[in-house]
PDB file of C-alpha atoms and ligand atoms in Angstrom:
ATOM      1  CA  MET K   1     -91.881 -16.218  91.268  1.00 35.00           C
ATOM      2  CA  THR K   2     -94.584 -17.486  89.047  1.00 38.00           C
ATOM      3  CA  SER K   3     -97.353 -15.595  87.473  1.00 40.00           C
ATOM      4  CA  SER K   4     -99.964 -16.901  90.025  1.00 43.00           C
ATOM      5  CA  ASP K   5     -97.976 -15.426  92.870  1.00 47.00           C
ATOM      6  CA  GLN K   6     -99.549 -11.808  91.920  1.00 50.00           C
ATOM      7  CA  PRO K   7    -102.837 -11.473  90.994  1.00 53.00           C
ATOM      8  CA  ALA K   8    -103.653  -9.263  88.117  1.00 50.00           C
ATOM      9  CA  VAL K   9    -105.804  -6.422  89.391  1.00 48.00           C
ATOM     10  CA  THR K  10    -108.156  -5.525  86.567  1.00 48.00           C
ATOM     11  CA  ARG K  11    -106.510  -2.194  84.919  1.00 46.00           C
ATOM     12  CA  ALA K  12    -107.771  -2.593  81.132  1.00 43.00           C
ATOM     13  CA  GLY K  13    -111.172  -1.238  80.053  1.00 46.00           C
ATOM     14  CA  ARG K  14    -113.022   1.252  78.277  1.00 51.00           C
ATOM     15  CA  ASP K  15    -112.942   4.879  79.475  1.00 72.00           C
ATOM     16  CA  GLY K  16    -115.570   5.924  81.800  1.00 89.00           C
ATOM     17  CA  PRO K  17    -116.828   4.264  85.157  1.00 96.00           C
ATOM     18  CA  ARG K  18    -117.192   0.657  85.452  1.00 97.00           C
ATOM     19  CA  LEU K  19    -119.172  -1.810  87.620  1.00 98.00           C
ATOM     20  CA  LEU K  20    -116.703  -4.332  88.881  1.00 98.00           C
ATOM     21  CA  ALA K  21    -117.274  -7.351  91.180  1.00 98.00           C
ATOM     22  CA  VAL K  22    -115.203  -9.503  93.464  1.00 98.00           C
ATOM     23  CA  SER K  23    -116.003 -12.243  96.135  1.00 98.00           C
ATOM     24  CA  ASP K  24    -114.504 -14.750  98.624  1.00 98.00           C
ATOM     25  CA  LEU K  25    -111.448 -12.435  99.517  1.00 98.00           C
ATOM     26  CA  HIS K  26    -110.926 -14.532 102.694  1.00 98.00           C
ATOM     27  CA  VAL K  27    -108.955 -11.669 104.282  1.00 98.00           C
ATOM     28  CA  GLY K  28    -107.937 -14.139 107.263  1.00 97.00           C
ATOM     29  CA  PHE K  29    -105.300 -15.092 105.036  1.00 98.00           C
ATOM     30  CA  PRO K  30    -102.450 -12.590 104.885  1.00 98.00           C
ATOM     31  CA  ALA K  31    -101.711 -13.215 101.158  1.00 96.00           C
ATOM     32  CA  ASN K  32    -105.483 -12.539 100.433  1.00 97.00           C
ATOM     33  CA  ARG K  33    -105.364  -9.505 102.728  1.00 97.00           C
ATOM     34  CA  ALA K  34    -102.674  -8.161 100.876  1.00 96.00           C
ATOM     35  CA  ILE K  35    -104.650  -8.400  97.775  1.00 96.00           C
ATOM     36  CA  ALA K  36    -107.760  -6.891  99.089  1.00 97.00           C
ATOM     37  CA  GLU K  37    -105.375  -3.950 100.270  1.00 95.00           C
ATOM     38  CA  ARG K  38    -104.453  -3.447  96.594  1.00 95.00           C
ATOM     39  CA  LEU K  39    -107.899  -3.342  95.030  1.00 97.00           C
ATOM     40  CA  GLU K  40    -108.122   0.316  93.507  1.00 95.00           C
ATOM     41  CA  PRO K  41    -110.737   1.750  91.088  1.00 96.00           C
ATOM     42  CA  THR K  42    -109.440   3.119  87.823  1.00 92.00           C
ATOM     43  CA  SER K  43    -111.912   5.896  88.031  1.00 92.00           C
ATOM     44  CA  ALA K  44    -113.142   7.283  90.982  1.00 91.00           C
ATOM     45  CA  ALA K  45    -116.781   6.776  89.623  1.00 96.00           C
ATOM     46  CA  ASP K  46    -116.081   2.864  89.550  1.00 98.00           C
ATOM     47  CA  TRP K  47    -118.532   0.745  91.637  1.00 98.00           C
ATOM     48  CA  LEU K  48    -117.630  -2.468  93.299  1.00 98.00           C
ATOM     49  CA  ILE K  49    -119.671  -5.605  94.149  1.00 99.00           C
ATOM     50  CA  VAL K  50    -118.335  -7.581  97.016  1.00 98.00           C
ATOM     51  CA  ALA K  51    -120.237 -10.798  96.817  1.00 98.00           C
ATOM     52  CA  GLY K  52    -119.695 -12.236 100.095  1.00 98.00           C
ATOM     53  CA  ASP K  53    -116.925 -14.346 102.123  1.00 98.00           C
ATOM     54  CA  VAL K  54    -114.916 -11.444 102.958  1.00 98.00           C
ATOM     55  CA  GLY K  55    -113.777 -13.394 106.072  1.00 97.00           C
ATOM     56  CA  GLU K  56    -115.237 -15.039 109.318  1.00 96.00           C
ATOM     57  CA  ARG K  57    -114.315 -12.096 111.690  1.00 97.00           C
ATOM     58  CA  ALA K  58    -116.705  -9.172 111.837  1.00 97.00           C
ATOM     59  CA  ALA K  59    -114.078  -6.892 112.543  1.00 97.00           C
ATOM     60  CA  ASP K  60    -112.265  -7.899 109.329  1.00 98.00           C
ATOM     61  CA  VAL K  61    -115.264  -7.546 107.222  1.00 98.00           C
ATOM     62  CA  GLU K  62    -115.942  -3.764 108.545  1.00 98.00           C
ATOM     63  CA  SER K  63    -112.350  -2.819 108.100  1.00 98.00           C
ATOM     64  CA  VAL K  64    -112.001  -4.112 104.589  1.00 98.00           C
ATOM     65  CA  LEU K  65    -115.433  -2.701 103.466  1.00 98.00           C
ATOM     66  CA  GLY K  66    -114.315   0.461 105.191  1.00 98.00           C
ATOM     67  CA  ARG K  67    -111.011   0.604 103.154  1.00 98.00           C
ATOM     68  CA  LEU K  68    -112.726  -0.037  99.706  1.00 98.00           C
ATOM     69  CA  SER K  69    -115.689   2.230 100.415  1.00 98.00           C
ATOM     70  CA  GLU K  70    -113.093   5.150 100.738  1.00 97.00           C
ATOM     71  CA  ARG K  71    -111.819   4.204  97.072  1.00 97.00           C
ATOM     72  CA  PHE K  72    -114.715   3.271  95.097  1.00 98.00           C
ATOM     73  CA  ALA K  73    -117.861   5.376  94.498  1.00 98.00           C
ATOM     74  CA  LYS K  74    -120.252   2.887  95.700  1.00 98.00           C
ATOM     75  CA  ILE K  75    -119.666  -0.616  97.381  1.00 98.00           C
ATOM     76  CA  VAL K  76    -122.425  -3.319  96.928  1.00 99.00           C
ATOM     77  CA  TRP K  77    -122.239  -6.131  99.541  1.00 98.00           C
ATOM     78  CA  VAL K  78    -123.988  -9.487 100.174  1.00 98.00           C
ATOM     79  CA  PRO K  79    -123.331 -11.845 102.813  1.00 98.00           C
ATOM     80  CA  GLY K  80    -121.180 -15.175 102.276  1.00 98.00           C
ATOM     81  CA  ASN K  81    -121.672 -18.110 104.496  1.00 98.00           C
ATOM     82  CA  HIS K  82    -118.557 -17.182 106.305  1.00 98.00           C
ATOM     83  CA  GLU K  83    -119.901 -13.629 107.344  1.00 97.00           C
ATOM     84  CA  LEU K  84    -122.571 -15.683 108.959  1.00 98.00           C
ATOM     85  CA  TRP K  85    -120.455 -18.067 110.748  1.00 98.00           C
ATOM     86  CA  THR K  86    -120.423 -17.586 114.578  1.00 97.00           C
ATOM     87  CA  HIS K  87    -116.629 -18.961 114.924  1.00 95.00           C
ATOM     88  CA  SER K  88    -115.200 -19.604 118.302  1.00 93.00           C
ATOM     89  CA  ARG K  89    -112.501 -17.138 117.688  1.00 91.00           C
ATOM     90  CA  ASP K  90    -114.641 -14.064 116.719  1.00 94.00           C
ATOM     91  CA  PRO K  91    -115.513 -12.001 119.741  1.00 95.00           C
ATOM     92  CA  LEU K  92    -118.770 -11.153 118.152  1.00 96.00           C
ATOM     93  CA  ARG K  93    -120.937 -13.974 119.493  1.00 97.00           C
ATOM     94  CA  LEU K  94    -124.294 -13.118 117.653  1.00 98.00           C
ATOM     95  CA  ARG K  95    -125.896 -15.829 115.605  1.00 98.00           C
ATOM     96  CA  GLY K  96    -127.731 -16.129 112.520  1.00 98.00           C
ATOM     97  CA  GLU K  97    -130.484 -13.299 111.721  1.00 98.00           C
ATOM     98  CA  GLU K  98    -128.917 -11.068 114.580  1.00 98.00           C
ATOM     99  CA  ARG K  99    -125.500 -11.504 113.109  1.00 98.00           C
ATOM    100  CA  TYR K 100    -126.710 -10.506 109.720  1.00 98.00           C
ATOM    101  CA  ARG K 101    -128.428  -7.400 111.027  1.00 98.00           C
ATOM    102  CA  HIS K 102    -125.479  -6.375 112.754  1.00 98.00           C
ATOM    103  CA  LEU K 103    -123.291  -6.706 109.469  1.00 98.00           C
ATOM    104  CA  VAL K 104    -126.136  -4.592 107.777  1.00 98.00           C
ATOM    105  CA  GLU K 105    -125.892  -1.808 110.373  1.00 98.00           C
ATOM    106  CA  VAL K 106    -121.870  -1.718 109.925  1.00 98.00           C
ATOM    107  CA  CYS K 107    -122.496  -1.556 106.190  1.00 98.00           C
ATOM    108  CA  ARG K 108    -125.021   1.299 106.671  1.00 98.00           C
ATOM    109  CA  ARG K 109    -122.484   3.255 108.729  1.00 98.00           C
ATOM    110  CA  LEU K 110    -120.027   2.806 106.078  1.00 98.00           C
ATOM    111  CA  GLY K 111    -122.186   3.842 103.279  1.00 98.00           C
ATOM    112  CA  VAL K 112    -122.128   0.201 101.676  1.00 98.00           C
ATOM    113  CA  VAL K 113    -125.212  -1.074  99.941  1.00 98.00           C
ATOM    114  CA  THR K 114    -126.820  -4.171 101.452  1.00 98.00           C
ATOM    115  CA  PRO K 115    -129.629  -6.541 100.369  1.00 98.00           C
ATOM    116  CA  GLU K 116    -131.918  -4.536 103.133  1.00 98.00           C
ATOM    117  CA  ASP K 117    -131.488  -1.292 101.174  1.00 98.00           C
ATOM    118  CA  PRO K 118    -133.230   0.195  98.011  1.00 98.00           C
ATOM    119  CA  TYR K 119    -131.554  -1.200  95.077  1.00 98.00           C
ATOM    120  CA  PRO K 120    -129.066   1.079  93.238  1.00 98.00           C
ATOM    121  CA  ILE K 121    -129.449   1.989  89.585  1.00 98.00           C
ATOM    122  CA  TRP K 122    -126.381   1.772  87.548  1.00 98.00           C
ATOM    123  CA  THR K 123    -126.468   4.673  85.030  1.00 97.00           C
ATOM    124  CA  GLY K 124    -122.942   4.162  83.493  1.00 95.00           C
ATOM    125  CA  ALA K 125    -122.399   2.599  80.315  1.00 94.00           C
ATOM    126  CA  ASP K 126    -124.872  -0.137  79.288  1.00 96.00           C
ATOM    127  CA  GLY K 127    -127.102   1.243  81.955  1.00 96.00           C
ATOM    128  CA  PRO K 128    -129.781   1.928  83.510  1.00 98.00           C
ATOM    129  CA  VAL K 129    -129.546  -1.317  85.280  1.00 98.00           C
ATOM    130  CA  VAL K 130    -130.917  -2.267  88.543  1.00 98.00           C
ATOM    131  CA  ILE K 131    -127.975  -3.678  90.904  1.00 98.00           C
ATOM    132  CA  ALA K 132    -129.815  -6.213  93.164  1.00 99.00           C
ATOM    133  CA  PRO K 133    -127.866  -7.558  96.205  1.00 99.00           C
ATOM    134  CA  LEU K 134    -129.563 -10.656  97.274  1.00 99.00           C
ATOM    135  CA  PHE K 135    -129.404 -12.879 100.541  1.00 98.00           C
ATOM    136  CA  VAL K 136    -131.131 -16.148  99.959  1.00 98.00           C
ATOM    137  CA  LEU K 137    -128.887 -18.781 101.353  1.00 98.00           C
ATOM    138  CA  TYR K 138    -129.456 -22.415 100.601  1.00 98.00           C
ATOM    139  CA  ASP K 139    -131.891 -25.224 101.254  1.00 97.00           C
ATOM    140  CA  TYR K 140    -130.059 -28.386 100.465  1.00 97.00           C
ATOM    141  CA  SER K 141    -132.291 -28.823  97.162  1.00 96.00           C
ATOM    142  CA  PHE K 142    -129.144 -29.300  95.138  1.00 96.00           C
ATOM    143  CA  ARG K 143    -129.140 -32.867  96.190  1.00 93.00           C
ATOM    144  CA  PRO K 144    -127.826 -35.797  94.364  1.00 90.00           C
ATOM    145  CA  ALA K 145    -130.394 -37.767  92.028  1.00 88.00           C
ATOM    146  CA  GLY K 146    -132.481 -40.188  93.849  1.00 88.00           C
ATOM    147  CA  VAL K 147    -131.861 -38.531  97.343  1.00 90.00           C
ATOM    148  CA  ALA K 148    -135.304 -37.654  98.458  1.00 86.00           C
ATOM    149  CA  SER K 149    -134.717 -35.524 101.691  1.00 89.00           C
ATOM    150  CA  THR K 150    -132.273 -32.984 103.487  1.00 89.00           C
ATOM    151  CA  ALA K 151    -131.603 -35.515 106.064  1.00 89.00           C
ATOM    152  CA  ASP K 152    -130.681 -38.082 103.586  1.00 90.00           C
ATOM    153  CA  GLY K 153    -128.793 -35.646 101.625  1.00 90.00           C
ATOM    154  CA  VAL K 154    -126.659 -34.599 104.443  1.00 89.00           C
ATOM    155  CA  SER K 155    -126.177 -38.188 105.559  1.00 89.00           C
ATOM    156  CA  HIS K 156    -124.928 -39.062 101.993  1.00 90.00           C
ATOM    157  CA  ALA K 157    -122.585 -36.176 102.197  1.00 91.00           C
ATOM    158  CA  ARG K 158    -121.185 -37.306 105.450  1.00 91.00           C
ATOM    159  CA  GLY K 159    -120.748 -40.981 104.118  1.00 89.00           C
ATOM    160  CA  ALA K 160    -118.510 -39.411 101.287  1.00 90.00           C
ATOM    161  CA  GLY K 161    -116.634 -37.334 103.887  1.00 90.00           C
ATOM    162  CA  VAL K 162    -117.873 -33.955 102.416  1.00 92.00           C
ATOM    163  CA  VAL K 163    -119.815 -31.964 104.904  1.00 93.00           C
ATOM    164  CA  SER K 164    -119.517 -28.037 104.812  1.00 95.00           C
ATOM    165  CA  THR K 165    -118.303 -26.485 107.747  1.00 96.00           C
ATOM    166  CA  ASP K 166    -121.423 -24.298 107.839  1.00 96.00           C
ATOM    167  CA  GLU K 167    -122.921 -27.275 109.784  1.00 95.00           C
ATOM    168  CA  ARG K 168    -120.736 -26.217 112.664  1.00 96.00           C
ATOM    169  CA  TRP K 169    -120.561 -22.616 112.695  1.00 97.00           C
ATOM    170  CA  LEU K 170    -123.608 -21.088 110.558  1.00 98.00           C
ATOM    171  CA  TYR K 171    -126.454 -20.970 113.040  1.00 98.00           C
ATOM    172  CA  PRO K 172    -129.907 -20.174 111.594  1.00 98.00           C
ATOM    173  CA  ASP K 173    -131.401 -18.426 114.617  1.00 98.00           C
ATOM    174  CA  PRO K 174    -134.215 -17.613 115.456  1.00 98.00           C
ATOM    175  CA  PHE K 175    -135.281 -19.942 112.578  1.00 98.00           C
ATOM    176  CA  PRO K 176    -135.296 -23.691 113.190  1.00 98.00           C
ATOM    177  CA  SER K 177    -133.162 -24.598 110.323  1.00 97.00           C
ATOM    178  CA  ARG K 178    -130.989 -23.109 107.574  1.00 98.00           C
ATOM    179  CA  GLU K 179    -133.774 -24.346 104.997  1.00 97.00           C
ATOM    180  CA  ALA K 180    -136.502 -22.244 107.040  1.00 98.00           C
ATOM    181  CA  TRP K 181    -134.285 -19.207 106.991  1.00 98.00           C
ATOM    182  CA  CYS K 182    -133.751 -19.597 103.294  1.00 98.00           C
ATOM    183  CA  GLU K 183    -137.577 -19.897 102.807  1.00 98.00           C
ATOM    184  CA  HIS K 184    -138.049 -16.770 104.718  1.00 98.00           C
ATOM    185  CA  ARG K 185    -135.309 -14.896 102.528  1.00 98.00           C
ATOM    186  CA  LEU K 186    -136.515 -16.291  99.037  1.00 98.00           C
ATOM    187  CA  ALA K 187    -140.246 -15.123 100.011  1.00 98.00           C
ATOM    188  CA  LEU K 188    -139.113 -11.482 100.751  1.00 98.00           C
ATOM    189  CA  THR K 189    -136.455 -11.194  97.945  1.00 98.00           C
ATOM    190  CA  GLU K 190    -138.901 -12.621  95.250  1.00 98.00           C
ATOM    191  CA  ALA K 191    -141.342 -10.124  96.399  1.00 98.00           C
ATOM    192  CA  ARG K 192    -138.896  -7.252  96.102  1.00 98.00           C
ATOM    193  CA  LEU K 193    -137.918  -8.274  92.637  1.00 98.00           C
ATOM    194  CA  ALA K 194    -141.139  -8.559  91.420  1.00 98.00           C
ATOM    195  CA  GLU K 195    -142.093  -4.880  92.135  1.00 98.00           C
ATOM    196  CA  LEU K 196    -139.123  -3.722  90.044  1.00 98.00           C
ATOM    197  CA  PRO K 197    -140.254  -1.785  86.894  1.00 98.00           C
ATOM    198  CA  SER K 198    -140.358  -4.285  84.192  1.00 97.00           C
ATOM    199  CA  GLU K 199    -138.529  -2.125  81.599  1.00 97.00           C
ATOM    200  CA  LEU K 200    -135.355  -2.343  83.490  1.00 98.00           C
ATOM    201  CA  PRO K 201    -132.803  -4.945  83.274  1.00 98.00           C
ATOM    202  CA  THR K 202    -131.076  -6.132  86.289  1.00 98.00           C
ATOM    203  CA  VAL K 203    -127.612  -7.347  87.873  1.00 98.00           C
ATOM    204  CA  LEU K 204    -128.440 -10.023  90.431  1.00 99.00           C
ATOM    205  CA  VAL K 205    -125.696 -10.598  93.163  1.00 99.00           C
ATOM    206  CA  ASN K 206    -125.798 -13.419  95.368  1.00 98.00           C
ATOM    207  CA  HIS K 207    -122.994 -15.147  97.340  1.00 98.00           C
ATOM    208  CA  PHE K 208    -124.172 -18.557  96.072  1.00 98.00           C
ATOM    209  CA  PRO K 209    -125.014 -19.391  92.244  1.00 98.00           C
ATOM    210  CA  LEU K 210    -128.785 -18.755  91.404  1.00 98.00           C
ATOM    211  CA  ILE K 211    -128.704 -22.009  89.254  1.00 98.00           C
ATOM    212  CA  ARG K 212    -127.501 -25.415  89.902  1.00 98.00           C
ATOM    213  CA  GLU K 213    -125.447 -25.760  86.612  1.00 98.00           C
ATOM    214  CA  PRO K 214    -122.151 -24.203  87.874  1.00 98.00           C
ATOM    215  CA  THR K 215    -122.146 -26.610  90.545  1.00 97.00           C
ATOM    216  CA  ALA K 216    -121.580 -29.591  88.163  1.00 96.00           C
ATOM    217  CA  VAL K 217    -117.669 -28.854  88.122  1.00 95.00           C
ATOM    218  CA  LEU K 218    -117.381 -28.954  91.911  1.00 95.00           C
ATOM    219  CA  ARG K 219    -114.538 -31.697  92.701  1.00 92.00           C
ATOM    220  CA  TYR K 220    -117.183 -33.211  95.037  1.00 92.00           C
ATOM    221  CA  PRO K 221    -120.475 -32.610  93.505  1.00 92.00           C
ATOM    222  CA  VAL K 222    -122.222 -33.690  96.796  1.00 93.00           C
ATOM    223  CA  PHE K 223    -121.041 -30.485  98.175  1.00 95.00           C
ATOM    224  CA  ALA K 224    -123.557 -28.723  95.968  1.00 96.00           C
ATOM    225  CA  GLN K 225    -126.189 -29.134  98.915  1.00 97.00           C
ATOM    226  CA  TRP K 226    -124.549 -26.008 100.690  1.00 97.00           C
ATOM    227  CA  CYS K 227    -124.481 -23.854  97.316  1.00 98.00           C
ATOM    228  CA  GLY K 228    -127.981 -22.665  96.612  1.00 98.00           C
ATOM    229  CA  THR K 229    -131.479 -23.609  95.869  1.00 98.00           C
ATOM    230  CA  VAL K 230    -133.580 -24.882  92.882  1.00 98.00           C
ATOM    231  CA  ARG K 231    -136.095 -22.090  93.779  1.00 98.00           C
ATOM    232  CA  THR K 232    -134.173 -19.360  92.223  1.00 98.00           C
ATOM    233  CA  ALA K 233    -133.614 -21.227  88.836  1.00 98.00           C
ATOM    234  CA  ASP K 234    -135.864 -18.854  86.977  1.00 98.00           C
ATOM    235  CA  TRP K 235    -134.837 -15.674  88.538  1.00 98.00           C
ATOM    236  CA  PRO K 236    -132.061 -14.644  85.875  1.00 98.00           C
ATOM    237  CA  THR K 237    -134.564 -14.718  83.163  1.00 98.00           C
ATOM    238  CA  ARG K 238    -137.506 -13.914  84.929  1.00 98.00           C
ATOM    239  CA  PHE K 239    -135.939 -10.670  86.386  1.00 98.00           C
ATOM    240  CA  ARG K 240    -134.175  -9.796  83.155  1.00 98.00           C
ATOM    241  CA  ALA K 241    -130.597 -10.387  84.348  1.00 98.00           C
ATOM    242  CA  ARG K 242    -128.095  -8.633  82.224  1.00 98.00           C
ATOM    243  CA  ALA K 243    -125.647 -10.606  84.453  1.00 98.00           C
ATOM    244  CA  VAL K 244    -125.701 -12.789  87.630  1.00 98.00           C
ATOM    245  CA  VAL K 245    -122.747 -12.162  89.860  1.00 99.00           C
ATOM    246  CA  TYR K 246    -121.757 -14.859  92.381  1.00 98.00           C
ATOM    247  CA  GLY K 247    -118.967 -16.842  94.398  1.00 98.00           C
ATOM    248  CA  HIS K 248    -118.745 -19.304  96.828  1.00 98.00           C
ATOM    249  CA  LEU K 249    -117.469 -22.108  94.608  1.00 98.00           C
ATOM    250  CA  HIS K 250    -113.969 -20.640  94.373  1.00 97.00           C
ATOM    251  CA  ILE K 251    -114.133 -21.431  90.599  1.00 96.00           C
ATOM    252  CA  PRO K 252    -113.786 -18.020  88.933  1.00 96.00           C
ATOM    253  CA  ARG K 253    -115.216 -18.257  85.328  1.00 96.00           C
ATOM    254  CA  THR K 254    -117.865 -16.918  82.958  1.00 97.00           C
ATOM    255  CA  THR K 255    -120.598 -19.179  81.635  1.00 97.00           C
ATOM    256  CA  TRP K 256    -123.896 -18.748  79.738  1.00 98.00           C
ATOM    257  CA  HIS K 257    -127.334 -20.235  80.829  1.00 98.00           C
ATOM    258  CA  ASP K 258    -130.596 -19.250  79.054  1.00 98.00           C
ATOM    259  CA  GLY K 259    -128.773 -16.351  77.175  1.00 97.00           C
ATOM    260  CA  VAL K 260    -127.742 -14.863  80.654  1.00 98.00           C
ATOM    261  CA  ARG K 261    -124.034 -14.093  81.575  1.00 98.00           C
ATOM    262  CA  HIS K 262    -123.151 -15.955  85.093  1.00 98.00           C
ATOM    263  CA  GLU K 263    -119.902 -14.527  86.474  1.00 98.00           C
ATOM    264  CA  GLU K 264    -118.078 -16.266  89.346  1.00 98.00           C
ATOM    265  CA  VAL K 265    -115.861 -13.591  90.740  1.00 98.00           C
ATOM    266  CA  SER K 266    -114.218 -15.398  93.606  1.00 98.00           C
ATOM    267  CA  LEU K 267    -110.570 -14.975  94.686  1.00 98.00           C
ATOM    268  CA  GLY K 268    -110.584 -18.159  96.780  1.00 98.00           C
ATOM    269  CA  TYR K 269    -108.109 -19.484  99.328  1.00 98.00           C
ATOM    270  CA  PRO K 270    -104.310 -19.050  98.560  1.00 97.00           C
ATOM    271  CA  ARG K 271    -103.766 -22.726  98.219  1.00 97.00           C
ATOM    272  CA  GLU K 272    -106.206 -22.490  95.127  1.00 96.00           C
ATOM    273  CA  TRP K 273    -105.300 -19.426  93.381  1.00 96.00           C
ATOM    274  CA  GLN K 274    -101.576 -19.859  93.887  1.00 95.00           C
ATOM    275  CA  ARG K 275    -101.472 -23.136  92.079  1.00 94.00           C
ATOM    276  CA  ARG K 276    -103.133 -22.119  88.987  1.00 91.00           C
ATOM    277  CA  ALA K 277    -101.213 -21.420  85.951  1.00 89.00           C
ATOM    278  CA  ALA K 278    -102.860 -17.954  85.356  1.00 87.00           C
ATOM    279  CA  ALA K 279    -102.940 -15.318  88.072  1.00 85.00           C
ATOM    280  CA  PRO K 280    -106.620 -14.469  89.281  1.00 85.00           C
ATOM    281  CA  VAL K 281    -108.013 -11.469  87.651  1.00 88.00           C
ATOM    282  CA  ILE K 282    -109.832  -9.428  90.152  1.00 92.00           C
ATOM    283  CA  PRO K 283    -111.979  -7.626  90.230  1.00 97.00           C
ATOM    284  CA  ARG K 284    -113.790  -8.771  87.330  1.00 97.00           C
ATOM    285  CA  GLN K 285    -115.599  -6.233  84.872  1.00 97.00           C
ATOM    286  CA  ILE K 286    -119.582  -6.631  84.972  1.00 98.00           C
ATOM    287  CA  LEU K 287    -120.841  -3.424  83.089  1.00 98.00           C
ATOM    288  CA  PRO K 288    -120.172  -2.136  80.544  1.00 97.00           C
ATOM    289  CA  ALA K 289    -120.034  -5.897  79.460  1.00 94.00           C
ATOM    290  CA  PRO K 290    -116.585  -6.619  78.507  1.00 89.00           C
ATOM    291  CA  PRO K 291    -115.824  -7.127  74.717  1.00 79.00           C
ATOM    292  CA  THR K 292    -115.279 -10.781  74.902  1.00 69.00           C
ATOM    293  CA  SER K 293    -118.970 -11.277  76.278  1.00 67.00           C
ATOM    294  CA  ALA K 294    -120.802  -8.423  74.177  1.00 56.00           C
ATOM    295  CA  GLY K 295    -123.379 -10.183  71.994  1.00 53.00           C
ATOM    296  CA  ARG K 296    -123.001 -13.678  73.467  1.00 65.00           C
ATOM    297  CA  PRO K 297    -124.330 -15.879  73.190  1.00 58.00           C
TER     298      PRO K 297
HETATM  299 FE1  LIG N   1    -115.354 -18.692  99.920  1.00 55.46          FE
HETATM  300 FE1  LIG N   2    -118.831 -19.209 100.552  1.00 55.46          FE
END
C-alpha cells in the first residue's frame, strides 16, 4: 500500500477549536465516501467548511452533511457545480434555483449554515472573523486572451475537446443562462459583504476560486471558463479576507495573492488523489492560521 492509498486526516494542531475546510468529496465514489465517513474533529468545538461538490445526488449531500453535523460544532456549506446538476440518475428532478433552494432547506433542517443564512462569526483563536459562505457561480469571463464573447469562448473550448459537463446537467432555471444566474448572485452577495462591519476580517468561502490566478495551472487552461468570474477579483482585499477557501480545481494547495492566503481544499476524484506521491491532507486548517502560513507573505 502506498502512502497515497490512505489520506491523512489532519490531527495535529494547536490546542483549542479549529476552523477546518474540505471540498470536492465526490462521495459517489466508494473510496471517497469512506474518507468522508472518517472525517472527525479533534475538538468537539471544531468547525468544518464543506466547500461544494459533496456529490451529484441530493440524498448523498444530505446524508454526508447530516453525519458531519453530528460530529462538528458547526458545518458551513456552499454549493458546488455538482450539487447543482440535475443528473439523470438523481430522482430529485429540481433544476437551477429551485434545486439550490431545496438544498438550502435540507441544510437548515440539519443546522448547516448556507450562503442564505446570517454569516457566523468565528470567535476561536485568530478571531473574531466573519465566515462568509458565498454562491456566485461563474460567467465564462475567464476566457482565453483574445476571445471576445461567451459563445466564442465555449466554441473555442469545444474545438479543443474541453467542455464542462455543466453544459449538460447544470440548468440555470429560471434564469436564461448561467451568466445571468451568476450576475444575480454577484449583486446580492456583494451587497451583503459590503454591509459587514469594517473592523471585522473575513474568511470568504466559495466553490470556485475568487481570482483567476489559481486556474493558470489547469492542465487545460481553456477550462477556466467554468471556474469563476473576473467580477470577484478585488473581493479578497476589499472585504478584508484573512483567507479565501475554495475547491473545484482539484489542485489542493496554498497560494498567496495581494497578501491574502488562498486555500484550495479539495479531495478530488480517486484517480487524482491516488496517483499523487503524498496522501491528501484533509480537512485543511484555516484558523488559527497554521504555523507554516503565519506571517506570510
Ligand atoms: Fe469537484
Ligand atoms: Fe466543482
